[in-house]
CSV table of C-alpha atoms in Angstrom, one decimal:
chain,number,residue,atom,x,y,z
O,470,MET,CA,-80.2,-42.1,-31.2
O,471,ILE,CA,-81.4,-44.5,-28.1
O,472,LEU,CA,-79.4,-47.6,-27.3
O,473,SER,CA,-80.4,-50.7,-25.0
O,474,PRO,CA,-78.1,-51.8,-22.2
O,475,ALA,CA,-76.8,-54.2,-24.5
O,476,GLU,CA,-76.1,-52.0,-27.4
O,477,ARG,CA,-74.6,-49.8,-25.2
O,478,LEU,CA,-72.2,-52.6,-23.7
O,479,ILE,CA,-71.5,-54.0,-27.6
O,480,VAL,CA,-70.2,-50.1,-28.6
O,481,LYS,CA,-68.2,-49.6,-25.2
O,482,ARG,CA,-66.8,-52.9,-26.5
O,483,TYR,CA,-66.0,-52.0,-30.0
O,484,ILE,CA,-64.7,-48.6,-29.1
O,485,LEU,CA,-62.1,-49.8,-26.7
O,486,PRO,CA,-59.4,-52.3,-28.2
O,487,GLY,CA,-59.9,-56.0,-27.9
O,488,LYS,CA,-57.1,-58.5,-28.2
O,489,GLY,CA,-55.6,-58.2,-31.8
O,490,GLU,CA,-57.4,-55.4,-32.6
O,491,GLY,CA,-54.2,-52.8,-31.9
O,492,PHE,CA,-54.5,-52.0,-35.0
O,493,ILE,CA,-58.0,-51.4,-36.0
O,494,PHE,CA,-57.5,-48.8,-32.4
O,495,LEU,CA,-54.5,-47.5,-34.0
O,496,VAL,CA,-56.6,-46.3,-36.9
O,497,ALA,CA,-59.7,-45.1,-34.9
O,498,SER,CA,-57.1,-43.1,-32.9
O,499,ILE,CA,-55.4,-41.3,-35.9
O,500,SER,CA,-59.3,-40.7,-36.9
O,501,LEU,CA,-59.9,-39.0,-33.5
O,502,VAL,CA,-56.8,-36.9,-34.0
O,503,ALA,CA,-57.2,-36.2,-37.4
O,504,VAL,CA,-61.0,-34.5,-36.5
O,505,MET,CA,-59.4,-32.9,-33.3
O,506,LEU,CA,-56.7,-30.9,-35.8
O,507,GLY,CA,-59.2,-30.2,-38.4
O,508,VAL,CA,-61.5,-28.7,-36.0
O,509,ALA,CA,-58.9,-27.0,-33.9
O,510,ALA,CA,-57.5,-25.7,-37.6
O,511,LEU,CA,-61.0,-24.2,-38.4
O,512,VAL,CA,-61.6,-22.6,-35.0
O,513,ILE,CA,-58.1,-20.9,-34.9
O,514,VAL,CA,-58.1,-19.7,-38.7
O,515,MET,CA,-61.9,-18.3,-38.6
O,516,SER,CA,-61.2,-16.7,-35.5
O,517,VAL,CA,-57.9,-15.0,-36.2
O,518,MET,CA,-59.5,-13.7,-39.9
O,519,ASN,CA,-62.5,-12.5,-37.8
O,520,GLY,CA,-60.4,-10.5,-35.5
O,521,PHE,CA,-58.3,-9.1,-38.4
O,522,ARG,CA,-61.7,-8.1,-39.9
O,523,ALA,CA,-62.8,-6.5,-36.4
O,524,GLU,CA,-59.4,-5.1,-35.5
O,525,LEU,CA,-59.2,-3.1,-39.1
O,526,PHE,CA,-62.1,-1.6,-38.9
O,527,ASP,CA,-62.3,-0.5,-35.4
O,528,LYS,CA,-58.7,0.9,-36.2
O,529,ILE,CA,-60.0,2.5,-39.6
O,530,VAL,CA,-63.2,3.2,-39.0
O,531,GLY,CA,-62.3,4.7,-35.7
O,532,LEU,CA,-59.7,7.3,-37.3
O,533,ASN,CA,-61.6,7.9,-40.8
O,534,GLY,CA,-65.4,7.7,-39.1
O,535,HIS,CA,-67.8,5.5,-41.1
O,536,ALA,CA,-68.0,8.3,-44.0
O,537,VAL,CA,-66.6,11.5,-44.7
O,538,VAL,CA,-67.7,14.7,-46.2
O,539,GLN,CA,-64.7,16.6,-49.0
O,540,GLY,CA,-64.9,19.3,-51.0
O,541,TYR,CA,-63.7,18.4,-54.9
O,542,ASP,CA,-61.0,20.5,-54.5
O,543,GLY,CA,-60.2,19.0,-50.8
O,544,ARG,CA,-61.3,21.9,-49.0
O,545,LEU,CA,-64.5,22.8,-47.5
O,546,ASP,CA,-64.8,26.3,-46.9
O,547,ASP,CA,-68.5,26.8,-45.9
O,548,TRP,CA,-68.1,23.4,-43.5
O,549,ARG,CA,-69.5,25.4,-40.4
O,550,ASP,CA,-73.0,25.0,-42.1
O,551,VAL,CA,-72.4,21.3,-43.6
O,552,LEU,CA,-71.1,20.4,-40.0
O,553,LYS,CA,-74.6,21.8,-38.8
O,554,GLU,CA,-76.6,19.8,-41.5
O,555,VAL,CA,-74.5,16.8,-41.2
O,556,ARG,CA,-75.4,16.7,-37.7
O,557,ALA,CA,-79.0,17.3,-37.7
O,558,THR,CA,-79.4,13.7,-40.4
O,559,PRO,CA,-81.5,10.8,-38.6
O,560,GLY,CA,-78.9,8.2,-37.8
O,561,VAL,CA,-75.6,10.2,-37.3
O,562,THR,CA,-73.8,9.7,-34.4
O,563,SER,CA,-71.0,12.3,-34.5
O,564,ALA,CA,-69.5,14.4,-37.2
O,565,THR,CA,-65.9,15.7,-36.7
O,566,PRO,CA,-64.5,18.1,-38.7
O,567,LEU,CA,-60.4,17.9,-39.9
O,568,ILE,CA,-57.8,18.6,-41.8
O,569,GLU,CA,-55.7,15.7,-43.6
O,570,GLN,CA,-52.7,16.3,-45.7
O,571,PRO,CA,-49.4,14.5,-46.6
O,572,LEU,CA,-46.3,16.5,-45.7
O,573,LEU,CA,-42.7,16.4,-44.7
O,574,ALA,CA,-41.5,16.0,-41.1
O,575,SER,CA,-37.8,16.6,-40.1
O,576,LEU,CA,-35.7,15.9,-37.4
O,577,ASN,CA,-32.0,15.8,-36.8
O,578,GLY,CA,-31.2,15.8,-40.7
O,579,ARG,CA,-33.4,13.0,-41.1
O,580,VAL,CA,-36.8,13.4,-43.6
O,581,ASP,CA,-39.6,11.1,-43.5
O,582,ALA,CA,-43.2,11.3,-45.2
O,583,ALA,CA,-45.9,12.6,-42.6
O,584,LEU,CA,-49.8,12.2,-42.9
O,585,VAL,CA,-50.4,15.4,-40.9
O,586,ARG,CA,-54.1,15.4,-39.6
O,587,GLY,CA,-55.7,18.3,-37.6
O,588,MET,CA,-58.1,18.0,-35.3
O,589,GLU,CA,-60.1,19.7,-32.6
O,590,PRO,CA,-58.1,19.5,-29.4
O,591,ASN,CA,-61.6,18.0,-27.5
O,592,ASP,CA,-62.0,15.8,-30.7
O,593,ILE,CA,-58.0,14.5,-30.1
O,594,ARG,CA,-58.7,13.5,-26.4
O,595,GLU,CA,-62.3,11.7,-27.4
O,596,ASN,CA,-61.2,9.6,-30.4
O,597,PRO,CA,-61.9,6.2,-29.5
O,598,SER,CA,-58.8,5.1,-31.5
O,599,LEU,CA,-56.5,7.8,-29.8
O,600,LYS,CA,-57.8,7.7,-26.5
O,601,GLY,CA,-55.4,6.1,-23.9
O,602,LYS,CA,-53.0,5.2,-26.8
O,603,ALA,CA,-50.2,7.6,-25.6
O,604,VAL,CA,-47.0,5.2,-25.5
O,605,ALA,CA,-45.2,8.8,-24.1
O,606,GLY,CA,-45.8,11.9,-23.3
O,607,ASN,CA,-49.7,13.1,-22.8
O,608,LEU,CA,-52.0,14.1,-25.5
O,609,GLY,CA,-54.3,16.6,-23.2
O,610,GLU,CA,-50.7,19.3,-24.0
O,611,LEU,CA,-52.4,19.5,-27.6
O,612,THR,CA,-54.7,22.5,-27.1
O,613,THR,CA,-55.2,25.3,-29.8
O,614,GLY,CA,-52.0,27.9,-30.3
O,615,CYS,CA,-49.8,25.1,-28.3
O,616,GLN,CA,-47.7,24.9,-31.4
O,617,CYS,CA,-47.0,20.8,-30.5
O,618,VAL,CA,-48.0,18.1,-32.0
O,619,ALA,CA,-48.4,14.2,-31.4
O,620,LEU,CA,-46.4,11.7,-33.7
O,621,GLY,CA,-46.9,7.8,-34.5
O,622,LYS,CA,-44.7,5.3,-32.9
O,623,GLU,CA,-43.2,4.4,-35.9
O,624,LEU,CA,-42.6,7.8,-37.4
O,625,ALA,CA,-41.1,8.4,-34.0
O,626,ARG,CA,-38.8,5.6,-34.1
O,627,GLN,CA,-37.6,5.9,-37.6
O,628,LEU,CA,-36.8,9.9,-36.9
O,629,GLY,CA,-35.5,9.4,-33.4
O,630,ALA,CA,-38.2,11.5,-32.1
O,631,GLN,CA,-38.8,11.9,-28.0
O,632,PRO,CA,-41.7,13.7,-26.4
O,633,GLY,CA,-40.4,17.8,-25.2
O,634,GLY,CA,-38.3,17.5,-28.3
O,635,ASN,CA,-38.8,19.7,-31.4
O,636,ILE,CA,-40.2,18.5,-35.1
O,637,THR,CA,-40.0,20.2,-38.6
O,638,ILE,CA,-42.6,20.0,-40.9
O,639,ILE,CA,-42.5,20.8,-44.3
O,640,ASN,CA,-45.0,22.1,-46.4
O,641,PRO,CA,-43.6,22.2,-49.9
O,642,ALA,CA,-46.9,24.5,-51.4
O,643,GLY,CA,-45.5,27.4,-49.6
O,644,ARG,CA,-45.8,31.3,-50.2
O,645,SER,CA,-45.2,32.8,-53.8
O,646,THR,CA,-41.9,34.8,-54.0
O,647,PRO,CA,-40.5,36.3,-56.9
O,648,PHE,CA,-38.1,33.3,-56.6
O,649,GLY,CA,-40.6,30.8,-56.9
O,650,THR,CA,-43.0,28.9,-54.3
O,651,VAL,CA,-40.7,28.7,-50.7
O,652,PRO,CA,-41.7,25.9,-48.8
O,653,ARG,CA,-43.1,26.1,-45.6
O,654,GLU,CA,-41.4,24.8,-42.5
O,655,ILE,CA,-42.4,25.3,-38.9
O,656,SER,CA,-41.0,23.8,-35.8
O,657,TYR,CA,-43.5,21.9,-33.2
O,658,ARG,CA,-42.9,20.3,-29.7
O,659,ILE,CA,-43.1,17.0,-29.4
O,660,ALA,CA,-46.3,16.4,-26.6
O,661,ALA,CA,-46.9,13.0,-27.5
O,662,ILE,CA,-46.1,9.6,-28.9
O,663,VAL,CA,-49.0,7.2,-29.5
O,664,GLU,CA,-49.2,3.7,-30.9
O,665,ILE,CA,-53.0,3.2,-33.0
O,666,GLY,CA,-51.9,-0.6,-33.9
O,667,VAL,CA,-52.3,-0.3,-37.3
O,668,TYR,CA,-48.6,0.1,-38.8
O,669,ASP,CA,-49.4,2.2,-41.7
O,670,PHE,CA,-51.2,5.0,-39.7
O,671,ASP,CA,-48.0,4.6,-36.8
O,672,LYS,CA,-45.7,5.3,-39.3
O,673,ALA,CA,-47.1,8.6,-41.0
O,674,PHE,CA,-49.6,10.2,-38.7
O,675,VAL,CA,-48.5,13.7,-37.0
O,676,ILE,CA,-51.6,15.0,-35.1
O,677,MET,CA,-52.3,18.4,-34.3
O,678,PRO,CA,-54.3,20.9,-33.2
O,679,MET,CA,-57.0,22.2,-36.0
O,680,ALA,CA,-56.1,26.1,-35.8
O,681,ASP,CA,-52.2,25.1,-36.3
O,682,ALA,CA,-52.9,23.2,-38.8
O,683,GLN,CA,-55.0,25.5,-41.1
O,684,THR,CA,-51.8,27.7,-40.3
O,685,LEU,CA,-49.2,25.3,-41.8
O,686,LEU,CA,-51.6,24.7,-44.8
O,687,LEU,CA,-52.6,28.6,-45.5
O,688,ILE,CA,-56.0,27.5,-45.8
O,689,GLY,CA,-58.0,30.2,-43.5
O,690,ASP,CA,-60.8,28.9,-41.6
O,691,SER,CA,-61.0,25.8,-44.4
O,692,VAL,CA,-61.1,22.3,-43.2
O,693,GLY,CA,-60.1,19.2,-45.4
O,694,MET,CA,-63.3,17.0,-44.5
O,695,ILE,CA,-65.9,16.1,-41.6
O,696,GLU,CA,-65.8,12.7,-40.6
O,697,VAL,CA,-69.1,11.4,-39.8
O,698,ASP,CA,-70.6,8.2,-37.7
O,699,THR,CA,-73.6,6.6,-37.8
O,700,VAL,CA,-75.7,4.0,-35.7
O,701,ASP,CA,-75.1,1.3,-38.4
O,702,ALA,CA,-71.8,1.2,-40.6
O,703,ASP,CA,-74.0,-1.1,-43.1
O,704,ARG,CA,-76.6,1.4,-43.7
O,705,VAL,CA,-73.9,4.4,-43.9
O,706,GLY,CA,-75.1,5.3,-47.4
O,707,GLU,CA,-78.8,4.8,-47.0
O,708,ILE,CA,-78.4,7.2,-43.5
O,709,LEU,CA,-76.2,9.9,-45.6
O,710,ALA,CA,-78.3,10.1,-48.8
O,711,PRO,CA,-80.0,13.2,-47.8
O,712,VAL,CA,-77.1,14.8,-47.3
O,713,ALA,CA,-75.2,13.8,-50.5
O,714,GLN,CA,-78.0,15.6,-52.3
O,715,LYS,CA,-77.8,18.9,-50.0
O,716,VAL,CA,-73.9,18.8,-50.9
O,717,ALA,CA,-73.8,18.0,-54.3
O,718,GLY,CA,-71.7,19.9,-56.4
O,719,LYS,CA,-69.7,21.1,-53.6
O,720,ALA,CA,-68.6,17.9,-51.8
O,721,VAL,CA,-68.5,14.2,-52.3
O,722,ILE,CA,-69.6,11.7,-49.6
O,723,SER,CA,-67.2,8.2,-49.5
O,724,ASP,CA,-68.2,5.7,-46.7
O,725,TRP,CA,-65.7,3.4,-45.4
O,726,LYS,CA,-66.7,0.2,-47.7
O,727,GLN,CA,-65.3,2.7,-50.4
O,728,MET,CA,-62.4,3.8,-49.0
O,729,ASN,CA,-61.1,0.2,-48.2
O,730,SER,CA,-63.3,-1.7,-50.7
O,731,THR,CA,-60.2,-3.5,-51.8
O,732,LEU,CA,-58.8,-4.5,-48.2
O,733,PHE,CA,-62.0,-5.7,-46.9
O,734,GLU,CA,-62.9,-7.6,-50.3
O,735,ALA,CA,-59.6,-9.2,-50.2
O,736,LEU,CA,-60.2,-10.3,-46.8
O,737,ALA,CA,-63.7,-11.6,-47.5
O,738,VAL,CA,-62.0,-13.4,-50.3
O,739,GLU,CA,-59.3,-15.2,-48.1
O,740,ARG,CA,-61.5,-15.9,-45.6
O,741,VAL,CA,-63.9,-18.1,-47.8
O,742,ALA,CA,-61.0,-19.4,-49.5
O,743,MET,CA,-58.9,-20.9,-46.1
O,744,PHE,CA,-62.6,-22.4,-44.6
O,745,VAL,CA,-62.8,-24.3,-47.6
O,746,VAL,CA,-59.1,-25.6,-48.1
O,747,LEU,CA,-59.4,-26.3,-44.0
O,748,SER,CA,-62.4,-28.2,-44.3
O,749,ILE,CA,-60.5,-30.6,-46.2
O,750,ILE,CA,-58.9,-31.8,-43.0
O,751,ILE,CA,-61.9,-32.9,-41.2
O,752,LEU,CA,-62.7,-34.5,-45.0
O,753,VAL,CA,-59.7,-36.6,-44.6
O,754,ALA,CA,-60.3,-37.4,-41.2
O,755,VAL,CA,-63.6,-38.5,-41.6
O,756,PHE,CA,-62.6,-41.1,-44.5
O,757,ASN,CA,-60.6,-42.5,-42.1
O,758,ILE,CA,-63.5,-42.9,-39.4
O,759,LEU,CA,-64.8,-44.9,-42.5
O,760,SER,CA,-61.8,-47.2,-43.2
O,761,SER,CA,-61.4,-47.7,-39.3
O,762,LEU,CA,-64.8,-49.1,-39.3
O,763,ILE,CA,-64.8,-51.4,-42.5
O,764,MET,CA,-61.8,-52.9,-41.1
O,765,LEU,CA,-63.6,-53.2,-37.6
O,766,VAL,CA,-67.4,-54.6,-39.6
O,767,ARG,CA,-64.5,-57.0,-41.2
O,768,SER,CA,-62.6,-58.3,-38.1
O,769,LYS,CA,-66.0,-58.5,-36.6
O,770,MET,CA,-68.3,-60.8,-39.0
O,771,ARG,CA,-68.2,-63.9,-36.9
O,772,ASP,CA,-69.5,-62.0,-33.7
O,773,ILE,CA,-71.9,-59.7,-35.9
O,774,ALA,CA,-73.5,-63.0,-37.2
O,775,ILE,CA,-73.8,-64.7,-33.4
O,776,LEU,CA,-75.4,-61.9,-32.4
O,777,ARG,CA,-78.3,-61.7,-35.3
O,778,THR,CA,-78.8,-65.4,-34.8
O,779,MET,CA,-79.5,-64.6,-31.0
O,780,GLY,CA,-82.3,-62.2,-32.2
O,781,ALA,CA,-80.1,-58.9,-32.8
O,782,THR,CA,-82.2,-56.6,-35.7
O,783,ARG,CA,-80.7,-55.2,-38.4
O,784,LYS,CA,-81.4,-51.9,-37.0
O,785,SER,CA,-79.9,-52.6,-33.7
O,786,MET,CA,-76.8,-53.0,-35.6
O,787,VAL,CA,-76.8,-50.1,-37.6
O,788,ARG,CA,-77.1,-48.6,-34.4
O,789,ILE,CA,-74.2,-49.8,-32.8
O,790,PHE,CA,-71.9,-48.9,-35.4
O,791,VAL,CA,-73.2,-45.6,-35.9
O,792,THR,CA,-72.9,-44.9,-32.4
O,793,VAL,CA,-69.4,-46.0,-32.9
O,794,GLY,CA,-68.2,-44.0,-35.6
O,795,VAL,CA,-70.1,-40.5,-34.6
O,796,SER,CA,-68.7,-41.4,-31.1
O,797,ILE,CA,-65.4,-40.9,-32.4
O,798,GLY,CA,-66.2,-37.7,-34.5
O,799,VAL,CA,-67.5,-36.3,-30.8
O,800,LEU,CA,-64.8,-36.9,-29.1
O,801,GLY,CA,-62.1,-35.4,-32.2
O,802,THR,CA,-64.6,-32.4,-31.9
O,803,VAL,CA,-64.8,-31.6,-28.7
O,804,ALA,CA,-61.1,-32.4,-28.4
O,805,GLY,CA,-60.1,-29.8,-31.3
O,806,LEU,CA,-62.7,-27.1,-29.7
O,807,ILE,CA,-60.3,-27.1,-26.6
O,808,LEU,CA,-57.2,-27.0,-28.0
O,809,GLY,CA,-58.4,-24.0,-30.4
O,810,ALA,CA,-59.3,-22.6,-27.4
O,811,ILE,CA,-56.3,-23.1,-25.6
O,812,PHE,CA,-53.9,-22.0,-28.9
O,813,LEU,CA,-56.3,-18.7,-29.5
O,814,TYR,CA,-55.6,-17.7,-25.4
O,815,PHE,CA,-52.3,-18.1,-25.6
O,816,ARG,CA,-51.9,-17.1,-29.7
O,817,GLN,CA,-49.1,-14.2,-29.1
O,818,GLY,CA,-47.1,-16.6,-27.0
O,819,VAL,CA,-47.3,-19.1,-29.8
O,820,VAL,CA,-46.5,-16.7,-32.0
O,821,ASN,CA,-43.2,-15.3,-30.2
O,822,PHE,CA,-42.2,-19.0,-29.2
O,823,VAL,CA,-42.3,-20.1,-32.8
O,824,GLN,CA,-40.2,-16.5,-33.5
O,825,LEU,CA,-37.7,-17.3,-31.2
O,826,LEU,CA,-37.2,-21.2,-32.0
O,827,THR,CA,-36.9,-20.0,-36.0
O,828,GLY,CA,-35.3,-17.1,-35.9
O,829,GLN,CA,-37.8,-15.0,-38.0
O,830,ASP,CA,-39.8,-12.0,-37.5
O,831,LEU,CA,-43.2,-14.0,-38.2
O,832,TRP,CA,-45.2,-10.9,-37.7
O,833,ASP,CA,-43.7,-8.2,-39.4
O,834,PRO,CA,-46.3,-5.4,-38.4
O,835,SER,CA,-45.3,-3.5,-41.7
O,836,ILE,CA,-46.8,-6.6,-43.4
O,837,ARG,CA,-49.7,-7.8,-41.6
O,838,MET,CA,-50.9,-4.0,-40.9
O,839,LEU,CA,-51.9,-4.7,-37.0
O,840,THR,CA,-48.9,-5.2,-34.1
O,841,GLU,CA,-50.3,-8.2,-33.0
O,842,LEU,CA,-52.0,-11.0,-34.0
O,843,PRO,CA,-55.7,-10.5,-33.4
O,844,THR,CA,-59.0,-12.9,-32.6
O,845,LYS,CA,-62.3,-12.9,-32.3
O,846,SER,CA,-64.2,-15.8,-32.1
O,847,ASP,CA,-68.1,-16.0,-33.7
O,848,PRO,CA,-70.1,-18.7,-31.2
O,849,VAL,CA,-72.3,-19.2,-34.5
O,850,GLU,CA,-69.5,-20.3,-36.4
O,851,ILE,CA,-67.6,-22.7,-34.1
O,852,VAL,CA,-70.9,-24.2,-33.5
O,853,GLY,CA,-71.5,-24.6,-37.4
O,854,ILE,CA,-67.7,-26.0,-37.3
O,855,ALA,CA,-68.4,-28.7,-34.6
O,856,ALA,CA,-72.1,-29.7,-36.4
O,857,MET,CA,-69.8,-29.8,-39.8
O,858,ALA,CA,-67.4,-32.1,-38.1
O,859,ILE,CA,-70.2,-34.3,-36.4
O,860,ILE,CA,-72.4,-34.4,-39.3
O,861,PHE,CA,-69.3,-35.6,-42.0
O,862,SER,CA,-68.5,-38.1,-39.2
O,863,PHE,CA,-72.4,-39.6,-39.3
O,864,LEU,CA,-72.6,-39.6,-43.0
O,865,ALA,CA,-68.8,-41.9,-42.8
O,866,THR,CA,-70.5,-44.4,-40.9
O,867,LEU,CA,-73.6,-45.3,-42.9
O,868,TYR,CA,-72.0,-47.5,-45.1
O,869,PRO,CA,-69.7,-50.0,-42.8
O,870,ALA,CA,-73.1,-50.0,-40.5
O,871,PHE,CA,-75.3,-50.6,-43.2
O,872,LYS,CA,-73.1,-53.5,-44.3
O,873,ALA,CA,-72.9,-55.1,-40.8
O,874,ALA,CA,-76.6,-55.0,-40.7
O,875,ASN,CA,-76.5,-56.6,-43.8
O,876,THR,CA,-74.5,-59.4,-42.8
O,877,ASP,CA,-75.9,-63.0,-43.5
O,878,PRO,CA,-75.2,-65.2,-40.4
O,879,VAL,CA,-76.0,-68.1,-42.4
O,880,GLN,CA,-72.9,-67.6,-44.8
O,881,VAL,CA,-70.4,-66.5,-42.1
O,882,LEU,CA,-71.1,-69.3,-39.7
O,883,ARG,CA,-71.9,-71.8,-42.3
O,884,TYR,CA,-67.7,-73.7,-41.9
O,885,GLU,CA,-67.8,-72.8,-37.7
């Protein structure tokens, strides 16, 4: 909207407080602050929700792959042929055999549930969710026949385990004897403690070389499943469709959407709900802009009438008051984006400060699943939030602007 020099001067005069206009300026300032808080709240919440989804996706998919090929009885005896078939499928970037079985872990009289995962030593070292995540010890010590394991950080804490110590893994499905089934108990040296970043994994994982897991579970040369990564996680079903036909009757393919459908659907619903609810804050700010402009028009009736008699057109009056309202909206939007960026940058410090202030644990990993507050800002989403705030501000200016433009100078100045 192009303004003439005279219109720009009037806009500046109306935005800044004049004599006896302190209340109108206060309402306009509140409107600006409300827009700022609304935009900041939307940017922060949407970035955190995006961060939640991205972090969970990276951690969960990093460990479980985009899909798994799993035998109907939990065993793949001809896994080498299946592995060769999967790796030859176009669109597959990697395929990794692994064993995963819930068992029990015992140390110094303490017993806790554990999820034993057997992987090839090289796959353990190269897995993106495990690489560089050792908080104590060394994952490189996990080699075939080493009789050693790596524990999740929370599991190690619950059992009081330390690298170099020993832990006993109990397999209830042990060997059959004339006196019944005897649980199988094997002691392993603790080579490393890892922090994956997802509480449910950190509290249960026991990672060991594939051969040791096969010996522990008495499954010979079988594996439990084959983990598959593809070039596009959203097209995993389409990419693995040829494999599904070839393994039909002996194995089933489950992708990440099926395995974690409840979690990701809940995040999507919560994300939409939070966006709608927090958008109401911007609407409230817009109504503040509307009310402040109405009061401004009422207080400037005499000025408007004089401007009209001096030759100001209706379009000129519309441009002036639209510019005043949109300026408040734009300034509030820019301030909100800056405030949101500052909060997101210092987000963990803010959480820690509030925890210290209230004495409450606001970020319990057992509830939040992740060990720290994540964030991932989407530029398109941020631009959309800013555009929404500015458009709403523009719409709020139309009624008072047209009200000012339709002022009859004869009626206003009749008794002056």
